[in-house]
Amino acid sequence: MNVNVFHNLSYGVYIVSTLDGERPTGCVANSIMQITASPATLAVSINHDNYTNSCMKRNGTFAVSILSEESDPGLIGTFGFQSGKNTDKFAAVDHVMKDGLPVVSDACGYLTCRIIDTMETSTHTVFLAEIMDGDLLLNVPAMTYSYYHKVVKGKSPKNAPTYIPEEQETAAKVSYVCSVCGYVYDGEVPFEELPDSYVCPICKQPKSKFIKKD
Amino acid sequence: MNVNVFHNLSYGVYIVSTLDGERPTGCVANSIMQITASPATLAVSINHDNYTNSCMKRNGTFAVSILSEESDPGLIGTFGFQSGKNTDKFAAVDHVMKDGLPVVSDACGYLTCRIIDTMETSTHTVFLAEIMDGDLLLNVPAMTYSYYHKVVKGKSPKNAPTYIPEEQETAAKVSYVCSVCGYVYDGEVPFEELPDSYVCPICKQPKSKFIKKD
């Protein structure tokens, strides 16, 4: 199998959020799709290792914030590269409450959903959910995973279905890669000449966390 | 609920194909997503009314042909706007056999899949399938549903989860719309001046099948 074919499946980039008790939490997801039109339902795949998975099951509802091409890529670091078990991910993120669920303000649209079924796989839960409500928030194109990969130069978190271990991907030329989130530096200024105050635009880790890759 | 928010969910455009006995058949699908990375599995949502649905269940395996931005839009007419029950959809379509399954030659990649679980909803079956094999076929970007909607000016078949009845969508200006597949004419030449030999680029129906919409 040529795993590069998986890059040809098209996805958006979403924050799936719910409540941990009374505290908002969430994670990044790509694998979301509408299942039926009437009543409107969708399916979302969330890794068992994501703290959000167990919170969704306990809470029974969740929201989907649809990131746009202009959404802060830092949201993917905040929600995709740390655990909601130990971190209050929404603490520094502008959000509004819809149907009692946290929605990222910097999204182009949202959906609120009630879980009606689940299908377990070896590593992920597929949640089937009825859509309670939804609206557009900003008139900006939705961020696709392809846009995130090619324009933002981001990678998948290791828990994502779309994650492909680096050695399986096509070999790249010399580059500086964030060891925390996999962001590949692609600026005009040579990486060595960046100030020490440079931080990863995705996960906000310092320049010292970058490693040189041949 | 503002149903226009569904346009912000990102999808690809795929031909899902299988065998009806020994005869290749298939349909168009948007709702496909990878579920787990290892073993690689994916989920696909297919309407109960699609003849392909019952053929997939009988056969136990199916293929996914990933359409590219350069794929012939007529494939969407062939596979999306007629039934495989009465039509040999693959008769005039170039295809190759992979793991005994038909794959459209004019695709940028393919996956062959074995069904391992299903989840039934009111109108659609969600198939969970293990990926047997897959490869790239052409180095052309995958067609997204957004590209099909905005560039090819195509609509969803009525069986698709992504189908939104026209009156629910934002009102458009006067246009000529194919009454069979919903394609909206968008050429340089005024519609009235097109030759009588003009056919819908999506479903190949004649000019007479177009209706004026205010």
Short mmCIF file of C-alpha atoms in Angstrom, two decimals:
data_model
loop_
_atom_site.label_atom_id
_atom_site.label_comp_id
_atom_site.label_asym_id
_atom_site.label_seq_id
_atom_site.Cartn_x
_atom_site.Cartn_y
_atom_site.Cartn_z
CA MET A 1 0.00 0.00 0.00
CA ASN A 2 1.21 3.51 -0.81
CA VAL A 3 0.19 5.50 2.30
CA ASN A 4 0.61 8.78 0.40
CA VAL A 5 -2.78 8.05 -1.19
CA PHE A 6 -4.35 9.01 2.17
CA HIS A 7 -3.29 12.61 1.50
CA ASN A 8 -5.81 12.58 -1.38
CA LEU A 9 -8.76 12.13 0.97
CA SER A 10 -10.21 15.57 1.67
CA TYR A 11 -11.02 16.85 5.16
CA GLY A 12 -11.70 20.03 7.04
CA VAL A 13 -10.06 21.11 10.30
CA TYR A 14 -12.37 21.25 13.30
CA ILE A 15 -12.33 21.78 17.06
CA VAL A 16 -14.66 19.23 18.68
CA SER A 17 -15.61 20.52 22.13
CA THR A 18 -17.70 19.44 25.08
CA LEU A 19 -17.86 19.87 28.85
CA ASP A 20 -15.73 18.08 31.45
CA GLY A 21 -18.20 18.57 34.25
CA GLU A 22 -18.64 22.33 33.98
CA ARG A 23 -15.28 23.01 32.34
CA PRO A 24 -15.11 23.43 28.55
CA THR A 25 -12.59 21.15 26.80
CA GLY A 26 -11.98 19.91 23.27
CA CYS A 27 -9.59 18.57 20.66
CA VAL A 28 -8.74 18.89 16.97
CA ALA A 29 -10.51 16.57 14.51
CA ASN A 30 -10.36 16.09 10.74
CA SER A 31 -12.61 13.06 10.37
CA ILE A 32 -16.10 14.58 10.40
CA MET A 33 -18.80 13.95 7.83
CA GLN A 34 -22.51 14.44 7.43
CA ILE A 35 -24.36 11.10 7.42
CA THR A 36 -28.03 11.94 6.82
CA ALA A 37 -29.72 15.12 5.64
CA SER A 38 -33.11 14.82 7.37
CA PRO A 39 -32.82 14.57 10.31
CA ALA A 40 -29.34 16.03 9.97
CA THR A 41 -26.73 13.75 11.49
CA LEU A 42 -22.95 13.61 11.35
CA ALA A 43 -20.20 11.17 12.29
CA VAL A 44 -16.92 12.12 13.94
CA SER A 45 -13.97 9.87 14.75
CA ILE A 46 -12.11 10.58 18.02
CA ASN A 47 -9.12 8.62 19.38
CA HIS A 48 -9.64 6.71 22.64
CA ASP A 49 -6.52 8.50 23.98
CA ASN A 50 -8.13 11.93 23.54
CA TYR A 51 -9.48 13.09 26.91
CA THR A 52 -12.31 14.71 24.94
CA ASN A 53 -13.55 11.22 23.93
CA SER A 54 -14.52 10.21 27.48
CA CYS A 55 -15.91 13.70 28.21
CA MET A 56 -18.15 13.45 25.09
CA LYS A 57 -19.48 10.08 26.27
CA ARG A 58 -20.21 11.42 29.77
CA ASN A 59 -21.77 14.67 28.53
CA GLY A 60 -23.77 13.22 25.60
CA THR A 61 -23.43 16.38 23.53
CA PHE A 62 -20.63 18.20 21.74
CA ALA A 63 -20.01 21.15 19.45
CA VAL A 64 -18.02 21.38 16.21
CA SER A 65 -16.20 24.65 15.49
CA ILE A 66 -15.29 24.81 11.79
CA LEU A 67 -11.88 26.49 11.41
CA SER A 68 -11.40 28.88 8.49
CA GLU A 69 -8.35 29.71 6.37
CA GLU A 70 -7.94 32.78 8.57
CA SER A 71 -8.29 31.01 11.92
CA ASP A 72 -5.22 31.32 14.18
CA PRO A 73 -3.09 28.19 13.51
CA GLY A 74 -2.20 28.41 17.22
CA LEU A 75 -5.66 26.92 17.90
CA ILE A 76 -4.36 23.65 16.44
CA GLY A 77 -1.44 23.73 18.87
CA THR A 78 -3.72 24.56 21.81
CA PHE A 79 -6.30 21.87 21.02
CA GLY A 80 -4.21 19.31 19.11
CA PHE A 81 -0.88 19.04 20.90
CA GLN A 82 -1.70 18.98 24.61
CA SER A 83 -4.20 17.06 26.76
CA GLY A 84 -7.38 18.59 28.17
CA LYS A 85 -6.91 16.33 31.21
CA ASN A 86 -4.16 18.59 32.56
CA THR A 87 -4.81 21.83 30.68
CA ASP A 88 -7.70 24.26 30.53
CA LYS A 89 -7.56 24.56 26.74
CA PHE A 90 -10.32 27.18 26.55
CA ALA A 91 -8.76 29.43 29.24
CA ALA A 92 -7.07 31.76 26.73
CA VAL A 93 -9.35 31.06 23.73
CA ASP A 94 -12.21 33.42 22.85
CA HIS A 95 -15.40 31.37 22.80
CA VAL A 96 -19.15 31.66 23.00
CA MET A 97 -21.61 29.19 24.53
CA LYS A 98 -24.19 27.61 22.16
CA ASP A 99 -26.71 25.11 23.56
CA GLY A 100 -24.49 25.05 26.65
CA LEU A 101 -21.42 24.05 24.63
CA PRO A 102 -18.21 26.03 23.95
CA VAL A 103 -17.72 27.26 20.36
CA VAL A 104 -14.47 28.91 19.22
CA SER A 105 -15.22 32.54 18.21
CA ASP A 106 -12.52 32.42 15.52
CA ALA A 107 -14.41 29.76 13.47
CA CYS A 108 -16.36 30.22 10.23
CA GLY A 109 -19.30 28.16 11.51
CA TYR A 110 -20.43 25.76 14.21
CA LEU A 111 -22.74 22.82 14.85
CA THR A 112 -24.11 21.58 18.18
CA CYS A 113 -24.74 17.84 18.34
CA ARG A 114 -26.39 15.14 20.50
CA ILE A 115 -24.78 11.67 20.45
CA ILE A 116 -27.20 8.97 19.29
CA ASP A 117 -24.87 6.01 18.58
CA THR A 118 -21.23 4.96 18.72
CA MET A 119 -19.11 2.41 16.86
CA GLU A 120 -15.86 1.32 18.53
CA THR A 121 -12.71 0.49 16.59
CA SER A 122 -9.28 -0.57 17.87
CA THR A 123 -8.12 3.01 18.43
CA HIS A 124 -11.04 5.37 17.74
CA THR A 125 -14.70 5.85 18.60
CA VAL A 126 -16.98 6.82 15.73
CA PHE A 127 -19.74 9.01 17.22
CA LEU A 128 -23.02 9.33 15.32
CA ALA A 129 -24.82 12.48 16.40
CA GLU A 130 -27.99 14.40 15.60
CA ILE A 131 -27.36 18.05 14.84
CA MET A 132 -29.30 20.31 17.23
CA ASP A 133 -28.33 23.67 15.76
CA GLY A 134 -25.72 25.35 13.58
CA ASP A 135 -24.87 28.65 11.96
CA LEU A 136 -22.27 30.52 9.96
CA LEU A 137 -20.00 32.84 11.97
CA LEU A 138 -17.59 34.33 9.41
CA ASN A 139 -17.70 34.60 5.62
CA VAL A 140 -14.25 33.03 5.14
CA PRO A 141 -13.54 29.71 3.35
CA ALA A 142 -13.27 26.70 5.64
CA MET A 143 -9.74 25.46 6.30
CA THR A 144 -9.16 22.13 4.58
CA TYR A 145 -6.63 19.63 5.89
CA SER A 146 -4.82 20.07 2.57
CA TYR A 147 -4.62 23.86 3.21
CA TYR A 148 -3.32 23.22 6.72
CA HIS A 149 -0.75 20.76 5.38
CA LYS A 150 0.42 22.80 2.38
CA VAL A 151 -0.08 26.45 3.40
CA VAL A 152 0.18 26.40 7.20
CA LYS A 153 2.79 23.57 6.91
CA GLY A 154 1.18 21.71 9.78
CA LYS A 155 1.19 18.03 10.63
CA SER A 156 -1.40 15.69 12.16
CA PRO A 157 -1.34 15.03 15.91
CA LYS A 158 -0.26 11.43 16.58
CA ASN A 159 -3.80 10.49 17.70
CA ALA A 160 -5.35 11.56 14.38
CA PRO A 161 -6.61 8.96 11.89
CA THR A 162 -4.76 11.00 9.27
CA TYR A 163 -1.40 10.69 11.06
CA ILE A 164 1.32 9.08 8.94
CA PRO A 165 4.68 8.33 10.59
CA GLU A 166 7.34 10.51 9.01
CA GLU A 167 9.55 7.72 7.66
CA GLN A 168 6.62 6.52 5.56
CA GLU A 169 6.17 9.87 3.86
CA THR A 170 8.11 10.94 0.78
CA ALA A 171 11.62 12.05 1.77
CA ALA A 172 11.96 15.84 2.12
CA LYS A 173 14.99 18.13 1.81
CA VAL A 174 16.84 19.65 4.84
CA SER A 175 14.42 21.51 7.08
CA TYR A 176 13.82 22.63 10.65
CA VAL A 177 10.95 20.83 12.31
CA CYS A 178 9.23 21.56 15.63
CA SER A 179 9.85 18.46 17.76
CA VAL A 180 6.57 19.01 19.63
CA CYS A 181 4.00 19.42 16.86
CA GLY A 182 5.85 18.63 13.63
CA TYR A 183 5.50 22.12 12.10
CA VAL A 184 8.08 22.55 9.32
CA TYR A 185 9.68 26.03 9.26
CA ASP A 186 9.17 27.62 5.88
CA GLY A 187 9.92 31.33 6.34
CA GLU A 188 11.93 33.68 4.14
CA VAL A 189 14.61 34.22 6.82
CA PRO A 190 17.03 31.26 7.20
CA PHE A 191 16.08 29.39 10.38
CA GLU A 192 19.54 29.92 11.98
CA GLU A 193 19.07 33.72 11.72
CA LEU A 194 15.71 33.82 13.52
CA PRO A 195 15.78 35.62 16.91
CA ASP A 196 15.85 33.46 20.06
CA SER A 197 12.38 34.81 20.83
CA TYR A 198 10.96 32.91 17.80
CA VAL A 199 8.21 30.47 18.77
CA CYS A 200 6.47 27.76 16.77
CA PRO A 201 3.39 29.35 15.18
CA ILE A 202 1.39 26.18 15.80
CA CYS A 203 2.21 25.07 19.35
CA LYS A 204 4.08 28.14 20.68
CA GLN A 205 7.14 26.12 21.75
CA PRO A 206 10.50 28.01 21.70
CA LYS A 207 13.06 27.95 18.87
CA SER A 208 15.19 25.51 20.90
CA LYS A 209 12.53 22.81 20.39
CA PHE A 210 13.20 22.77 16.63
CA ILE A 211 15.43 20.05 15.23
CA LYS A 212 17.30 19.92 11.93
CA LYS A 213 16.08 17.20 9.57
CA ASP A 214 17.89 15.97 6.44
CA MET B 1 -30.57 26.05 12.04
CA ASN B 2 -28.80 27.70 9.12
CA VAL B 3 -28.30 24.82 6.67
CA ASN B 4 -25.71 26.83 4.73
CA VAL B 5 -23.23 25.94 7.50
CA PHE B 6 -23.13 22.43 6.00
CA HIS B 7 -21.30 23.91 3.00
CA ASN B 8 -18.40 24.60 5.39
CA LEU B 9 -17.82 20.91 6.03
CA SER B 10 -15.06 19.76 3.68
CA TYR B 11 -15.29 16.64 1.53
CA GLY B 12 -13.73 15.01 -1.47
CA VAL B 13 -15.59 13.56 -4.46
CA TYR B 14 -15.33 9.80 -4.85
CA ILE B 15 -16.70 6.92 -6.92
CA VAL B 16 -17.48 4.01 -4.59
CA SER B 17 -17.61 0.83 -6.65
CA THR B 18 -18.21 -2.86 -6.18
CA LEU B 19 -19.52 -5.88 -8.06
CA ASP B 20 -23.17 -6.74 -8.73
CA GLY B 21 -22.49 -10.44 -9.25
CA GLU B 22 -19.77 -10.17 -11.88
CA ARG B 23 -20.83 -6.76 -13.21
CA PRO B 24 -18.99 -3.63 -11.95
CA THR B 25 -21.26 -0.92 -10.52
CA GLY B 26 -20.86 2.13 -8.29
CA CYS B 27 -22.07 5.53 -7.15
CA VAL B 28 -20.78 8.96 -6.19
CA ALA B 29 -19.95 9.60 -2.52
CA ASN B 30 -18.67 12.60 -0.59
CA SER B 31 -18.90 11.27 2.96
CA ILE B 32 -15.72 9.23 3.29
CA MET B 33 -13.20 9.53 6.09
CA GLN B 34 -10.30 7.60 7.53
CA ILE B 35 -11.12 6.20 10.97
CA THR B 36 -7.97 4.49 12.20
CA ALA B 37 -4.38 4.63 10.98
CA SER B 38 -3.13 1.15 11.95
CA PRO B 39 -4.78 -0.99 10.76
CA ALA B 40 -5.99 1.55 8.22
CA THR B 41 -9.77 1.75 8.19
CA LEU B 42 -12.25 4.17 6.69
CA ALA B 43 -15.96 4.93 6.96
CA VAL B 44 -18.26 5.72 4.05
CA SER B 45 -21.93 6.71 4.15
CA ILE B 46 -24.17 5.36 1.36
CA ASN B 47 -27.93 5.96 0.98
CA HIS B 48 -30.21 2.93 1.31
CA ASP B 49 -31.74 3.95 -2.06
CA ASN B 50 -28.40 3.60 -3.86
CA TYR B 51 -28.30 0.22 -5.61
CA THR B 52 -24.57 0.16 -4.77
CA ASN B 53 -25.47 -0.09 -1.05
CA SER B 54 -27.02 -3.55 -1.37
CA CYS B 55 -24.31 -4.68 -3.80
CA MET B 56 -21.60 -3.65 -1.27
CA LYS B 57 -23.32 -5.68 1.45
CA ARG B 58 -23.59 -8.76 -0.80
CA ASN B 59 -20.03 -8.47 -2.11
CA GLY B 60 -18.32 -7.52 1.17
CA THR B 61 -15.68 -5.43 -0.55
CA PHE B 62 -15.59 -2.15 -2.45
CA ALA B 63 -13.15 0.28 -4.05
CA VAL B 64 -12.87 4.06 -3.70
CA SER B 65 -11.72 6.02 -6.77
CA ILE B 66 -10.58 9.49 -5.70
CA LEU B 67 -11.59 12.03 -8.37
CA SER B 68 -9.14 14.82 -9.20
CA GLU B 69 -9.68 18.43 -10.28
CA GLU B 70 -9.03 17.21 -13.84
CA SER B 71 -11.39 14.23 -13.73
CA ASP B 72 -14.21 14.37 -16.30
CA PRO B 73 -17.23 15.95 -14.52
CA GLY B 74 -19.34 13.62 -16.68
CA LEU B 75 -18.28 10.81 -14.28
CA ILE B 76 -20.48 12.48 -11.65
CA GLY B 77 -23.41 12.39 -14.05
CA THR B 78 -22.75 8.75 -14.96
CA PHE B 79 -22.36 7.54 -11.37
CA GLY B 80 -24.45 10.10 -9.46
CA PHE B 81 -27.56 10.74 -11.50
CA GLN B 82 -28.73 7.30 -12.68
CA SER B 83 -29.22 3.92 -11.01
CA GLY B 84 -26.85 0.99 -11.41
CA LYS B 85 -29.88 -1.29 -11.17
CA ASN B 86 -30.89 -0.47 -14.75
CA THR B 87 -27.66 0.88 -16.20
CA ASP B 88 -24.20 -0.57 -16.74
CA LYS B 89 -22.43 2.51 -15.41
CA PHE B 90 -18.94 1.18 -16.15
CA ALA B 91 -19.76 0.24 -19.79
CA ALA B 92 -18.31 3.44 -21.27
CA VAL B 93 -15.93 4.33 -18.42
CA ASP B 94 -12.22 3.44 -18.60
CA HIS B 95 -11.38 1.36 -15.56
CA VAL B 96 -8.83 -1.08 -14.21
CA MET B 97 -9.44 -4.00 -11.84
CA LYS B 98 -7.68 -3.85 -8.44
CA ASP B 99 -8.18 -6.71 -5.97
CA GLY B 100 -11.05 -7.79 -8.23
CA LEU B 101 -12.77 -4.40 -7.95
CA PRO B 102 -13.34 -1.73 -10.63
CA VAL B 103 -11.31 1.48 -10.26
CA VAL B 104 -11.89 4.52 -12.50
CA SER B 105 -8.74 5.16 -14.57
CA ASP B 106 -9.37 8.92 -14.52
CA ALA B 107 -8.85 9.15 -10.71
CA CYS B 108 -5.85 10.51 -8.79
CA GLY B 109 -5.78 7.53 -6.43
CA TYR B 110 -7.71 4.51 -5.20
CA LEU B 111 -8.30 2.35 -2.16
CA THR B 112 -9.65 -1.21 -2.01
CA CYS B 113 -11.61 -2.03 1.14
CA ARG B 114 -13.14 -4.97 3.03
CA ILE B 115 -16.29 -4.24 5.06
CA ILE B 116 -15.87 -5.05 8.78
CA ASP B 117 -18.88 -3.32 10.38
CA THR B 118 -21.97 -1.28 9.51
CA MET B 119 -24.09 1.27 11.39
CA GLU B 120 -27.63 1.85 10.08
CA THR B 121 -29.33 5.26 10.17
CA SER B 122 -32.78 6.28 8.92
CA THR B 123 -31.59 6.84 5.35
CA HIS B 124 -27.93 5.80 5.10
CA THR B 125 -25.63 2.90 5.98
CA VAL B 126 -22.26 3.84 7.46
CA PHE B 127 -19.78 1.17 6.32
CA LEU B 128 -16.60 0.66 8.35
CA ALA B 129 -13.97 -1.02 6.20
CA GLU B 130 -10.38 -2.17 6.45
CA ILE B 131 -8.22 -0.88 3.63
CA MET B 132 -6.65 -3.76 1.70
CA ASP B 133 -4.55 -1.73 -0.73
CA GLY B 134 -4.25 1.72 -2.26
CA ASP B 135 -2.04 3.79 -4.53
CA LEU B 136 -1.70 7.12 -6.30
CA LEU B 137 -2.66 7.12 -9.99
CA LEU B 138 -2.15 10.73 -11.13
CA ASN B 139 -0.23 13.67 -9.66
CA VAL B 140 -3.24 16.03 -9.75
CA PRO B 141 -4.94 17.60 -6.67
CA ALA B 142 -7.98 15.72 -5.42
CA MET B 143 -11.34 17.26 -6.29
CA THR B 144 -13.00 18.68 -3.19
CA TYR B 145 -16.77 19.00 -2.91
CA SER B 146 -16.20 22.76 -2.62
CA TYR B 147 -14.30 22.71 -5.96
CA TYR B 148 -17.11 20.70 -7.57
CA HIS B 149 -19.69 23.14 -6.18
CA LYS B 150 -17.85 26.38 -7.02
CA VAL B 151 -15.74 25.57 -10.09
CA VAL B 152 -17.63 22.74 -11.81
CA LYS B 153 -20.94 24.32 -10.61
CA GLY B 154 -22.29 20.91 -9.70
CA LYS B 155 -24.93 19.96 -7.16
CA SER B 156 -25.38 16.95 -4.86
CA PRO B 157 -27.50 14.00 -6.00
CA LYS B 158 -30.70 13.83 -3.93
CA ASN B 159 -29.48 10.69 -2.12
CA ALA B 160 -26.33 12.42 -0.83
CA PRO B 161 -26.01 13.39 2.85
CA THR B 162 -24.77 16.75 1.58
CA TYR B 163 -27.94 17.39 -0.46
CA ILE B 164 -29.77 20.60 0.52
CA PRO B 165 -33.16 21.30 -1.12
CA GLU B 166 -32.83 24.38 -3.30
CA GLU B 167 -35.38 26.52 -1.48
CA GLN B 168 -33.29 26.22 1.67
CA GLU B 169 -30.17 27.60 0.01
CA THR B 170 -29.40 31.29 -0.28
CA ALA B 171 -31.44 32.82 -3.11
CA ALA B 172 -29.52 33.14 -6.38
CA LYS B 173 -29.97 35.47 -9.35
CA VAL B 174 -31.63 34.41 -12.65
CA SER B 175 -29.92 31.33 -14.05
CA TYR B 176 -30.44 28.25 -16.21
CA VAL B 177 -30.40 25.04 -14.25
CA CYS B 178 -30.33 21.43 -15.50
CA SER B 179 -33.57 19.89 -14.26
CA VAL B 180 -31.95 16.45 -14.07
CA CYS B 181 -28.77 17.04 -12.07
CA GLY B 182 -29.02 20.64 -10.86
CA TYR B 183 -25.96 21.93 -12.80
CA VAL B 184 -26.13 25.73 -13.07
CA TYR B 185 -25.04 27.09 -16.48
CA ASP B 186 -22.19 29.56 -16.04
CA GLY B 187 -20.63 29.96 -19.50
CA GLU B 188 -19.51 33.11 -21.31
CA VAL B 189 -22.15 32.71 -24.05
CA PRO B 190 -25.71 33.67 -22.94
CA PHE B 191 -27.68 30.44 -22.41
CA GLU B 192 -30.32 31.36 -25.05
CA GLU B 193 -27.58 31.61 -27.70
CA LEU B 194 -26.14 28.14 -27.09
CA PRO B 195 -26.62 25.68 -30.01
CA ASP B 196 -29.39 23.08 -29.70
CA SER B 197 -26.63 20.45 -29.58
CA TYR B 198 -25.52 21.78 -26.17
CA VAL B 199 -25.65 19.10 -23.45
CA CYS B 200 -25.27 19.34 -19.70
CA PRO B 201 -21.55 18.82 -18.91
CA ILE B 202 -22.48 16.82 -15.78
CA CYS B 203 -25.28 14.47 -16.82
CA LYS B 204 -25.23 14.84 -20.63
CA GLN B 205 -28.94 15.74 -20.84
CA PRO B 206 -29.95 18.02 -23.78
CA LYS B 207 -30.39 21.82 -23.63
CA SER B 208 -34.16 21.31 -23.49
CA LYS B 209 -33.85 19.87 -19.99
CA PHE B 210 -32.63 23.22 -18.63
CA ILE B 211 -35.13 25.46 -16.85
CA LYS B 212 -34.95 29.18 -16.13
CA LYS B 213 -34.73 30.04 -12.45
CA ASP B 214 -35.25 33.49 -10.92
#
